[in-house]
């Protein structure tokens, strides 16, 4: 074995790339301790050989010299290596001390997006339970809470988020999503480009509603350049057309509740009335509605672009409702629900989402599915003594970089420095973990073997795939779940630990994700306990490198819906009230002459939130952290392509190059998130050479989705002007 526990012969391993939700099948060829090639697996039953550039980054990620291999303890302004036992003892001692002195809610925990791409996320949740804290945060509250909240109110469970059955649809209407780059989110669809082409080849159509002509819009039949924040008005106008002008079809086989109340709401929402607010002309709104009804099957699908609005929950409700009232819910080619090998939906659908069980210290943010919105994290650390409870004094993060990925008004750096203790489970010294007292690094992606619990729940086709290990970890390396398990044992109170640590340690060591997966498959809807000898076992899945195809999605919502009357609620009272409030608001009579552009986000194929920027192949080429601006807007401000500009909002400013293009709607600008790698003490050498700027410094953490507290990082009003010479020089010198 080498220092990284590598194999000693040339061979190829079939597994998946787990860097994004698509989980594309890959073939990893190694020679000794080095990856020599990564290519798509043509036998993978979901991706069929497709991969994007991120998959090849797995090799560079594994070999990256900046990646941490040993626990690191803070010493002054730097870090030193320590042993695992010493690290866990330190973590336990300091976390227990904070809990004794200040109470259990003085410890906060944050789970980042990569945690969801590993079955070890289950152990992260278990650690939160062991900490007994209500100060729990995840990337979901900057990502998908509005989608979950709408599902909870409509279907009775936050996990019942419908999937777009894109492989059988005749019409796909996309709001605020860019699957040609993301390959799907809450609808796992590797090679979305190929799937879009297939829809069009079979005579169907694809329409993209987005302020920018995205990569997906370029492949579509039509692009509708909606005003940022205009999506709910467009949808209300469509529903008006469907419910009031005789276009309304039969609702389908799923029983609906509240159709009359919905019709009453949209009665005044004619396309003519909604057009100015949507930024889309009335004829287009009316035509989109009628085409959705006329199609043999149709899907309206929305994702993160509409989640990041103050109307995120309302928009997802209207999207689901549009599908429901046109008979496109729980039918082939419409919105459906998977039957995965481990049926997490059925297991947890009746647990409830726990909305408002507690709040943050000031009462401003309500909990949802037992966590608080991450926009309030800095305030919880920098508390001034007002409100209930004391401030957060200790933090545990797992695979998260909230300094870059969340709007905090620029205060999170200060807040992290105020902590008594901070332990980060992370592979790198990041903009967040640089503040940690202790960093515990897990093995690389290629050193793990896993059976995915989560993403088969949201796949466009039922499937079961195993993630084989490429390299054996070094003898002194730990996987994510092992780190989480050891932390769980350390935070158990001392009187209890003395009695239960040894038997618990023995139990935990045996409860690996793979063992849990085997049990889940055995008892799942396709398992041998349900299907007999022809049923699934994890062993059978493991022996099938490309995975097992479990067939197309099938109607099953009747058996899953968990509302009190077992009907889909298309008019929840809270949503009706908020929609009426929104409609009653007057548009601004006076145009804001200072902040006159609406800022939206932008996704790139070679980026993955705040990481992968340390991989040379992912950041080579032209600068991708730019502000995209329409030529008319650039000319009006005397700006030229490539010029350094200052983008300023009411709470902050950044300096970036301007990129002039007609692919964006006039009056709108776009900046990608995840950049801003110029901080001192960060261990990303390549990322530091391509720092970019942190767009979240422009977003006000007080501007949130009405129901969930999700940060509204789309439609932020900004001002763009030429950067002064000093700012431009500083921006250039940091590259």
XYZ file of C-alpha atoms in Angstrom:
735
model
C 0.000 0.000 0.000
C 1.076 3.610 -0.646
C 0.521 6.513 1.713
C -3.004 6.831 0.307
C -3.676 3.121 0.469
C -3.802 2.799 -3.317
C -4.151 -0.333 -5.352
C -0.946 -1.718 -6.900
C -2.159 -2.694 -10.356
C -3.894 -1.131 -13.305
C -7.622 -1.679 -13.185
C -10.950 0.077 -13.790
C -13.718 0.621 -11.254
C -17.346 1.423 -12.097
C -19.010 3.892 -9.720
C -20.753 7.288 -9.830
C -19.552 10.852 -9.692
C -21.106 12.262 -6.507
C -20.227 15.921 -6.985
C -23.769 16.897 -7.994
C -27.256 15.409 -7.886
C -26.953 13.721 -11.291
C -24.625 11.004 -9.917
C -23.494 10.065 -13.435
C -21.966 6.623 -13.866
C -18.216 6.705 -14.443
C -15.348 4.330 -15.134
C -12.233 5.197 -13.120
C -8.975 3.695 -14.392
C -6.026 3.660 -12.030
C -2.384 2.695 -12.399
C -0.860 2.039 -9.023
C -1.793 4.977 -6.814
C -2.769 7.360 -9.628
C -5.995 7.897 -11.550
C -5.123 7.797 -15.236
C -8.581 8.215 -16.777
C -12.190 8.952 -15.892
C -14.855 8.423 -18.534
C -18.586 7.902 -18.710
C -19.914 4.390 -18.122
C -22.029 3.391 -21.156
C -23.617 0.607 -19.086
C -24.908 2.956 -16.394
C -28.684 2.592 -16.427
C -29.347 6.276 -15.707
C -26.575 8.294 -17.403
C -25.762 5.909 -20.323
C -22.162 7.123 -20.683
C -22.782 10.848 -20.249
C -20.531 12.868 -17.942
C -19.815 16.569 -17.541
C -16.371 18.116 -16.823
C -16.910 17.887 -13.054
C -16.600 14.097 -13.156
C -13.002 14.272 -14.362
C -12.240 16.622 -11.454
C -12.614 13.688 -9.046
C -9.069 12.615 -9.913
C -7.597 16.049 -9.230
C -9.660 16.301 -6.051
C -8.270 12.984 -4.812
C -4.663 13.903 -5.640
C -4.878 17.582 -4.645
C -1.874 18.398 -2.417
C -3.967 21.048 -0.649
C -6.501 18.447 0.508
C -6.133 17.661 4.218
C -5.232 14.078 5.189
C -4.796 14.420 8.951
C -6.674 16.259 11.728
C -5.513 19.853 12.152
C -5.494 21.852 15.400
C -5.277 25.633 15.463
C -2.013 27.032 16.799
C -1.862 30.824 16.658
C -2.725 31.901 13.122
C -2.011 28.474 11.636
C -2.644 24.761 12.086
C -0.649 21.731 13.149
C -1.342 18.019 12.644
C -2.556 15.932 15.561
C -3.705 12.322 15.939
C -7.307 11.222 15.628
C -7.726 10.125 19.242
C -6.332 13.422 20.475
C -8.575 15.317 18.060
C -11.755 13.562 19.152
C -10.875 13.952 22.817
C -10.342 17.691 22.269
C -13.630 18.053 20.383
C -15.565 16.192 23.060
C -13.989 18.056 25.955
C -14.611 21.512 24.451
C -18.149 20.847 23.200
C -19.215 19.314 26.511
C -17.709 22.273 28.361
C -19.730 24.760 26.289
C -22.904 22.754 26.868
C -22.279 22.593 30.645
C -21.619 26.311 30.940
C -24.136 27.785 28.518
C -26.704 25.094 27.738
C -27.324 22.800 24.796
C -28.522 25.573 22.441
C -25.170 27.316 22.790
C -23.877 24.747 20.275
C -24.918 25.153 16.631
C -24.455 22.749 13.738
C -24.375 23.373 9.982
C -24.553 20.717 7.234
C -23.394 21.798 3.796
C -24.564 20.656 0.383
C -21.907 17.927 -0.167
C -23.179 16.091 2.921
C -26.399 15.294 1.057
C -24.388 13.580 -1.674
C -23.179 10.953 0.763
C -25.062 8.379 2.790
C -23.031 9.710 5.715
C -25.574 12.537 5.949
C -27.612 10.147 8.118
C -24.799 10.246 10.664
C -24.699 14.028 10.484
C -28.354 14.085 11.504
C -27.559 11.609 14.274
C -24.846 13.937 15.584
C -27.319 16.790 15.682
C -29.673 14.603 17.743
C -26.837 13.749 20.114
C -26.040 17.445 20.551
C -29.697 18.083 21.499
C -29.467 21.558 20.028
C -32.225 23.530 18.333
C -29.610 25.667 16.555
C -29.384 23.406 13.527
C -28.842 24.692 9.983
C -28.325 23.138 6.557
C -27.825 24.274 2.982
C -31.502 23.421 2.385
C -32.479 26.842 3.741
C -30.440 28.499 0.997
C -31.527 25.939 -1.576
C -34.882 24.145 -1.450
C -36.994 25.022 1.586
C -39.732 26.745 -0.477
C -40.078 23.592 -2.567
C -40.347 21.433 0.551
C -42.793 23.790 2.264
C -45.119 23.797 -0.758
C -44.993 19.984 -0.842
C -45.817 19.805 2.869
C -48.860 22.031 2.532
C -50.123 20.406 -0.667
C -49.297 16.718 -0.168
C -48.840 16.440 3.586
C -45.085 15.824 3.660
C -42.036 17.911 2.805
C -40.370 14.896 1.159
C -43.204 14.586 -1.379
C -41.564 16.955 -3.835
C -42.746 15.843 -7.295
C -40.341 14.761 -10.016
C -40.576 15.839 -13.654
C -41.111 12.741 -15.819
C -39.060 14.270 -18.636
C -38.477 11.017 -20.521
C -42.175 10.669 -21.389
C -43.470 14.218 -21.520
C -44.718 16.062 -24.591
C -44.202 19.527 -23.152
C -41.719 20.805 -20.581
C -42.189 24.282 -19.115
C -39.130 25.250 -17.036
C -39.092 28.077 -14.469
C -35.820 29.307 -12.959
C -33.867 26.121 -13.644
C -30.934 25.352 -15.932
C -30.804 21.552 -16.229
C -28.485 21.668 -19.247
C -25.838 22.757 -16.710
C -27.133 21.270 -13.439
C -28.388 17.962 -14.933
C -31.398 18.298 -12.716
C -32.137 19.108 -9.117
C -35.014 17.535 -7.179
C -35.324 15.755 -10.496
C -32.129 13.780 -11.109
C -31.613 13.605 -14.883
C -28.098 12.977 -16.166
C -27.601 14.303 -19.708
C -30.449 16.798 -19.557
C -29.293 18.098 -22.937
C -29.923 14.703 -24.502
C -33.282 14.409 -22.781
C -34.335 17.840 -24.081
C -33.326 16.798 -27.594
C -35.342 13.586 -27.208
C -38.480 15.554 -26.260
C -38.147 17.641 -29.396
C -37.369 14.623 -31.614
C -40.600 12.947 -30.598
C -42.576 16.064 -31.510
C -42.740 17.661 -28.084
C -41.723 21.148 -27.032
C -39.558 22.761 -24.358
C -40.103 26.306 -23.051
C -37.756 28.073 -20.618
C -38.985 30.952 -18.444
C -35.913 32.811 -17.186
C -34.556 36.371 -17.230
C -31.433 35.003 -18.930
C -31.172 32.993 -22.132
C -29.505 30.128 -20.315
C -27.746 27.102 -21.744
C -31.072 25.276 -21.406
C -32.975 28.090 -23.139
C -30.623 27.830 -26.119
C -31.714 24.213 -26.577
C -35.430 24.940 -26.136
C -38.185 25.793 -28.581
C -38.922 29.057 -26.810
C -37.375 31.388 -24.250
C -39.647 33.669 -22.220
C -37.569 36.423 -20.585
C -39.604 36.934 -17.420
C -38.863 39.840 -15.103
C -36.901 38.687 -12.020
C -39.569 37.944 -9.428
C -42.301 37.884 -12.056
C -42.872 34.109 -12.098
C -45.863 33.988 -9.694
C -47.706 36.636 -11.697
C -47.158 34.742 -14.928
C -48.471 31.571 -13.272
C -51.495 33.358 -11.829
C -52.285 34.645 -15.309
C -51.988 31.136 -16.728
C -54.282 29.732 -14.038
C -56.795 32.482 -14.724
C -56.860 31.447 -18.369
C -57.294 27.776 -17.516
C -59.944 28.191 -14.821
C -62.082 30.987 -16.262
C -62.207 30.834 -20.057
C -63.435 27.305 -20.663
C -59.955 25.857 -21.214
C -60.044 23.936 -17.915
C -59.554 20.181 -18.421
C -60.448 17.207 -16.256
C -58.118 17.215 -13.219
C -56.979 13.608 -13.615
C -57.121 10.689 -11.222
C -55.773 12.451 -8.119
C -58.487 13.999 -5.896
C -58.005 17.749 -5.450
C -59.276 19.994 -2.678
C -59.732 23.745 -3.029
C -60.243 24.185 -6.774
C -63.165 26.580 -6.257
C -61.151 28.698 -3.813
C -58.273 28.756 -6.290
C -60.622 29.863 -9.081
C -61.884 32.677 -6.877
C -58.311 33.850 -6.221
C -57.292 33.958 -9.897
C -60.558 35.475 -11.145
C -58.991 38.947 -11.136
C -55.603 37.747 -12.422
C -56.197 38.152 -16.133
C -53.136 37.971 -18.385
C -53.570 41.689 -19.053
C -53.467 42.443 -15.321
C -50.482 40.168 -14.673
C -48.398 41.122 -17.721
C -46.776 44.282 -16.285
C -45.760 42.471 -13.099
C -44.518 39.378 -14.918
C -42.701 41.347 -17.589
C -44.341 39.039 -20.149
C -47.038 40.175 -22.564
C -50.632 39.011 -22.044
C -50.853 37.065 -25.307
C -47.812 34.984 -24.348
C -49.243 34.226 -20.890
C -52.555 33.133 -22.406
C -50.851 31.030 -25.098
C -48.577 29.268 -22.580
C -51.642 28.289 -20.552
C -53.543 26.910 -23.507
C -50.541 25.010 -24.842
C -50.033 23.408 -21.422
C -53.652 22.220 -21.481
C -53.552 21.050 -25.094
C -50.437 18.893 -24.746
C -51.012 15.146 -24.343
C -48.769 15.383 -21.286
C -47.029 18.400 -19.797
C -44.823 19.382 -16.875
C -44.238 22.724 -15.250
C -40.944 22.426 -13.369
C -39.249 25.018 -11.174
C -36.084 25.024 -9.193
C -33.539 27.155 -7.447
C -34.052 30.358 -9.438
C -37.564 30.675 -8.028
C -36.616 29.269 -4.601
C -34.361 32.314 -4.216
C -37.231 34.796 -4.203
C -39.408 36.320 -1.507
C -42.193 34.483 -3.365
C -40.332 31.142 -3.554
C -42.945 29.100 -1.704
C -45.837 30.723 -3.548
C -44.219 30.053 -6.918
C -43.645 26.364 -6.189
C -47.248 26.069 -5.014
C -48.474 27.605 -8.262
C -46.234 25.336 -10.353
C -47.564 22.212 -8.631
C -51.107 23.549 -8.860
C -50.768 24.241 -12.590
C -49.827 20.599 -13.102
C -52.613 19.385 -10.819
C -55.494 21.304 -12.393
C -54.392 20.342 -15.917
C -54.374 16.626 -15.063
C -50.571 16.387 -15.179
C -50.002 15.300 -11.582
C -49.119 11.666 -10.887
C -49.400 10.601 -14.525
C -46.767 9.551 -17.098
C -45.188 12.570 -18.700
C -46.215 14.858 -15.826
C -45.162 15.313 -12.210
C -44.603 11.939 -10.549
C -42.984 10.207 -7.581
C -40.275 7.548 -7.668
C -40.326 4.094 -6.100
C -36.692 3.872 -4.935
C -34.991 0.805 -3.444
C -35.141 2.449 -0.001
C -38.503 4.156 0.126
C -37.573 7.153 2.264
C -40.739 8.974 1.217
C -43.001 6.325 2.730
C -40.794 5.994 5.805
C -40.828 9.660 6.786
C -43.922 11.142 5.116
C -45.980 11.097 8.316
C -43.290 12.467 10.614
C -44.437 16.017 9.958
C -42.363 19.070 9.172
C -42.520 20.680 12.589
C -43.138 24.214 11.342
C -42.734 26.833 14.052
C -41.935 24.408 16.881
C -39.310 26.940 17.916
C -37.780 30.152 16.647
C -34.445 31.862 16.736
C -33.545 34.000 19.749
C -35.438 37.074 18.510
C -38.489 35.187 17.239
C -37.842 36.422 13.699
C -37.299 32.996 12.079
C -39.442 29.880 12.567
C -38.072 26.362 12.487
C -39.055 24.104 9.597
C -38.430 20.358 9.639
C -36.506 20.923 12.852
C -34.003 23.465 11.591
C -33.662 27.230 11.394
C -32.864 29.361 8.313
C -29.129 29.826 7.926
C -29.509 33.556 7.179
C -29.813 34.025 10.945
C -26.675 32.115 11.914
C -24.381 35.139 12.347
C -26.964 36.911 14.495
C -27.230 33.861 16.751
C -23.469 34.052 17.371
C -23.290 37.821 17.792
C -26.321 38.075 20.060
C -26.517 41.104 22.325
C -28.392 39.386 25.138
C -31.856 40.271 23.892
C -34.370 37.600 22.990
C -34.643 34.137 24.485
C -31.526 32.177 25.340
C -27.898 33.170 24.997
C -25.740 33.426 21.903
C -24.154 30.463 20.150
C -20.700 29.776 21.646
C -19.643 26.667 19.687
C -20.153 25.405 16.146
C -19.857 22.132 14.247
C -19.831 22.289 10.440
C -19.910 19.319 8.105
C -18.932 19.864 4.463
C -20.128 23.463 4.493
C -18.703 26.862 3.616
C -21.410 29.311 4.752
C -19.031 32.295 4.690
C -19.268 32.148 0.889
C -22.531 30.317 0.321
C -24.971 32.293 2.480
C -25.975 35.954 2.813
C -24.818 37.181 6.203
C -24.311 40.881 5.578
C -20.557 40.195 5.677
C -20.794 39.430 9.415
C -20.091 35.699 9.531
C -16.307 36.129 9.561
C -16.644 38.274 12.677
C -19.150 35.865 14.198
C -16.911 32.821 13.740
C -14.047 34.614 15.488
C -16.304 35.186 18.511
C -16.853 31.472 19.185
C -15.373 29.617 22.139
C -14.876 26.518 19.986
C -15.400 25.543 16.347
C -14.858 22.096 14.820
C -15.118 21.630 11.045
C -15.422 18.319 9.233
C -13.866 19.308 5.918
C -11.291 18.274 3.333
C -9.830 21.789 3.037
C -8.983 24.934 4.944
C -11.799 27.040 3.470
C -13.086 30.570 3.996
C -15.174 29.083 6.804
C -12.958 26.356 8.279
C -9.973 28.746 8.516
C -11.700 30.001 11.661
C -11.939 26.507 13.178
C -10.081 25.336 16.265
C -10.101 21.802 14.866
C -10.510 20.430 11.333
C -11.331 16.754 10.837
C -10.798 15.705 7.202
C -12.650 12.701 5.736
C -11.275 10.542 2.944
C -11.716 11.575 -0.676
C -14.742 10.616 -2.762
C -12.810 7.850 -4.499
C -11.946 6.209 -1.156
C -15.567 5.666 -0.130
C -18.001 2.887 -0.880
C -21.628 3.881 -0.579
C -25.184 3.068 -1.439
C -27.081 6.274 -2.068
C -30.180 6.698 0.118
C -31.387 10.033 -1.237
C -31.155 10.709 -4.954
C -33.037 7.610 -6.182
C -36.014 9.269 -4.438
C -35.807 12.070 -7.014
C -34.565 10.242 -10.125
C -36.445 10.377 -13.422
C -36.316 6.575 -13.564
C -36.424 4.046 -10.736
C -32.946 2.631 -10.223
C -30.520 1.031 -7.778
C -26.779 1.671 -8.096
C -23.800 0.987 -5.847
C -20.786 3.254 -5.443
C -17.682 1.096 -5.387
C -14.456 2.177 -3.744
C -11.586 3.018 -6.117
C -8.795 3.275 -3.536
C -8.559 1.687 -0.118
C -8.165 4.470 2.463
C -4.928 4.758 4.376
C -4.871 2.878 7.660
C -5.145 6.115 9.645
C -7.840 7.734 7.476
C -11.528 7.938 8.377
C -14.686 8.166 6.304
C -17.313 10.814 6.986
C -19.601 8.441 8.857
C -16.767 7.288 11.104
C -15.922 10.881 12.037
C -19.572 11.636 12.767
C -19.912 8.476 14.844
C -16.857 9.289 16.965
C -18.147 12.814 17.559
C -21.489 11.384 18.653
C -19.758 9.263 21.274
C -17.718 12.247 22.465
C -20.675 14.565 23.070
C -22.559 12.085 25.244
C -22.465 13.476 28.822
C -19.545 12.137 30.885
C -21.587 10.138 33.478
C -23.324 8.312 30.654
C -20.170 7.906 28.550
C -18.379 5.993 31.269
C -21.062 3.300 31.119
C -22.013 3.151 27.452
C -19.017 4.291 25.379
C -17.518 0.836 24.837
C -20.741 -0.976 23.795
C -21.852 2.050 21.772
C -18.486 2.167 19.990
C -18.804 -1.510 19.101
C -22.349 -0.966 17.839
C -21.508 2.151 15.844
C -18.514 0.484 14.192
C -20.864 -2.120 12.767
C -23.563 0.321 11.645
C -21.835 1.502 8.489
C -23.846 3.181 5.710
C -23.487 0.047 3.604
C -24.973 -2.146 6.343
C -27.836 0.303 6.815
C -28.331 0.329 3.053
C -28.492 -3.449 2.948
C -31.237 -3.438 5.568
C -33.117 -0.684 3.757
C -33.033 -2.527 0.427
C -34.062 -5.799 2.041
C -37.198 -4.207 3.499
C -37.846 -1.768 0.646
C -40.504 -1.936 -2.092
C -38.234 -3.934 -4.427
C -36.547 -6.041 -1.725
C -36.681 -9.779 -1.214
C -39.018 -9.401 1.767
C -41.573 -7.841 -0.604
C -40.764 -9.549 -3.902
C -39.420 -12.917 -2.842
C -36.491 -14.557 -4.620
C -36.673 -12.087 -7.500
C -36.382 -9.133 -5.146
C -33.388 -6.902 -4.596
C -30.523 -7.355 -2.199
C -27.613 -4.986 -1.792
C -25.322 -7.821 -2.840
C -27.086 -8.111 -6.178
C -26.893 -4.335 -6.714
C -23.238 -4.365 -5.780
C -22.486 -7.068 -8.369
C -24.098 -5.005 -11.156
C -21.594 -2.234 -11.976
C -23.967 -0.176 -14.142
C -26.833 -0.486 -11.678
C -30.242 -2.142 -11.914
C -33.069 -0.537 -13.872
C -36.267 -0.702 -11.799
C -38.486 0.706 -14.540
C -40.266 3.988 -15.274
C -42.019 6.071 -12.657
C -45.502 4.817 -11.812
C -48.558 6.624 -10.398
C -48.499 6.276 -6.611
C -49.554 9.569 -5.074
C -52.904 8.196 -3.842
C -51.032 5.846 -1.513
C -48.526 8.497 -0.412
C -50.513 11.684 0.140
C -50.521 12.442 3.857
C -52.983 15.328 4.154
C -55.869 14.908 6.597
C -58.471 14.293 3.900
C -56.034 12.354 1.643
C -56.547 14.923 -1.121
C -54.066 17.264 -2.777
C -54.574 20.767 -1.386
C -54.419 23.247 -4.280
C -55.602 26.181 -2.149
C -53.934 26.138 1.284
C -55.390 29.098 3.217
C -51.953 30.522 4.057
C -51.010 30.607 0.393
C -54.288 32.199 -0.659
C -53.860 34.917 1.965
C -50.274 35.651 0.941
C -51.210 35.726 -2.746
C -53.993 38.223 -2.017
C -51.573 40.371 -0.016
C -49.090 40.252 -2.879
C -51.727 41.188 -5.451
C -52.918 44.080 -3.308
C -49.455 45.611 -3.129
C -48.979 48.617 -5.369
C -46.049 48.520 -7.751
C -43.553 51.233 -6.847
C -44.927 54.499 -8.130
C -41.459 56.048 -8.213
C -38.651 54.187 -9.895
C -35.581 53.721 -7.697
C -32.990 55.820 -9.494
C -30.081 54.705 -7.281
C -30.496 50.917 -7.338
C -31.976 50.364 -10.774
C -30.920 46.854 -11.834
C -32.181 43.491 -10.592
C -29.445 40.996 -9.712
C -29.944 37.267 -10.309
C -27.709 34.210 -9.934
C -25.903 32.268 -12.619
C -24.658 28.685 -12.772
C -21.568 27.407 -14.582
C -20.886 23.833 -15.636
C -17.382 23.799 -14.130
C -18.371 25.233 -10.747
C -20.015 23.521 -7.802
C -21.060 26.147 -5.268
C -17.962 27.351 -3.388
C -15.638 24.481 -4.223
C -13.904 22.837 -7.210
C -12.224 26.223 -7.688
C -9.014 24.631 -6.394
C -8.943 22.254 -9.362
C -6.906 23.798 -12.237
C -9.049 22.256 -14.982
C -12.187 23.756 -13.413
C -10.921 27.361 -13.349
C -8.790 27.541 -16.497
C -9.809 29.838 -19.324
C -11.733 33.095 -19.162
C -12.838 34.685 -15.912
C -16.242 33.295 -14.953
C -16.909 35.512 -11.941
C -18.306 38.423 -13.945
C -21.425 40.570 -13.931
C -23.458 39.756 -17.034
C -25.167 42.855 -18.465
C -27.325 43.622 -21.505
C -25.645 45.849 -24.156
C -28.273 48.581 -23.709
C -27.614 48.745 -19.963
C -23.836 48.780 -20.520
C -24.084 51.561 -23.109
C -26.300 53.657 -20.851
C -23.541 53.504 -18.208
C -20.625 53.893 -20.668
C -19.291 50.465 -19.736
C -17.390 48.135 -22.074
C -16.864 44.376 -22.041
C -14.087 43.321 -19.620
C -14.067 46.583 -17.667
C -13.824 46.411 -13.878
C -17.063 47.624 -12.315
C -18.417 48.139 -8.819
C -21.687 46.360 -8.108
C -23.340 47.953 -5.089
C -26.482 47.121 -3.138
C -27.928 48.746 -0.038
C -25.749 46.565 2.215
C -22.463 45.992 0.359
C -20.371 46.186 -2.785
C -17.998 44.041 -4.841
C -15.728 44.643 -7.832
C -15.914 42.298 -10.839
C -15.410 42.516 -14.621
C -18.478 43.283 -16.716
C -19.498 40.770 -19.391
C -21.705 42.358 -22.043
C -24.202 40.048 -23.748
C -27.723 40.132 -25.111
C -28.457 36.789 -23.441
C -29.806 38.632 -20.401
C -32.951 40.702 -20.141
C -32.464 44.502 -20.032
C -32.647 45.834 -16.502
C -31.206 42.585 -15.120
C -27.639 41.547 -14.269
C -26.275 38.149 -13.209
C -23.312 37.130 -11.036
C -22.391 33.529 -10.091
C -22.089 32.586 -6.420
C -19.392 30.607 -4.645
C -16.468 32.931 -5.386
C -14.444 35.203 -3.095
C -11.343 33.121 -2.326
C -8.928 35.898 -1.406
C -9.042 35.534 2.381
C -5.819 35.147 4.371
C -5.200 31.708 5.838
C -7.254 29.745 3.307
C -5.555 26.559 2.118
C -6.688 26.659 -1.519
C -3.655 27.676 -3.568
C -5.307 27.445 -7.001
C -8.531 29.058 -5.806
C -6.536 31.924 -4.305
C -5.142 32.630 -7.782
C -8.725 32.868 -9.130
C -10.511 34.574 -6.222
C -13.475 36.251 -7.854
C -15.849 38.087 -5.531
C -18.467 36.974 -3.012
C -21.851 37.954 -4.452
C -23.526 37.148 -1.138
C -22.044 40.356 0.259
C -24.713 42.127 -1.812
C -27.726 40.221 -0.507
C -29.552 41.367 2.603
C -30.140 38.416 4.984
C -33.316 40.170 6.144
C -34.903 39.759 2.677
C -36.340 36.251 2.773
C -39.061 33.969 1.485
C -42.252 34.759 3.371
C -42.821 31.290 4.829
C -39.466 29.541 5.149
C -36.870 32.234 5.765
C -34.921 31.132 2.688
C -32.663 33.967 1.552
C -34.037 35.876 -1.426
C -30.818 36.173 -3.415
C -32.578 36.747 -6.739
C -34.003 40.150 -7.693
C -31.723 42.105 -5.338
C -31.674 45.732 -6.471
C -28.147 46.926 -7.333
C -26.262 49.791 -8.925
C -23.413 49.135 -11.390
C -20.761 51.713 -12.241
C -17.169 51.854 -13.403
C -14.816 50.888 -10.575
C -12.523 53.650 -9.384
C -8.849 53.152 -10.128
C -7.994 51.986 -6.619
C -10.790 49.387 -6.524
C -9.941 48.138 -10.019
C -6.243 47.786 -9.148
C -7.126 45.881 -5.976
C -9.425 43.542 -7.917
C -6.752 42.849 -10.518
C -3.965 42.331 -7.961
C -6.023 39.705 -6.147
C -6.213 37.507 -9.258
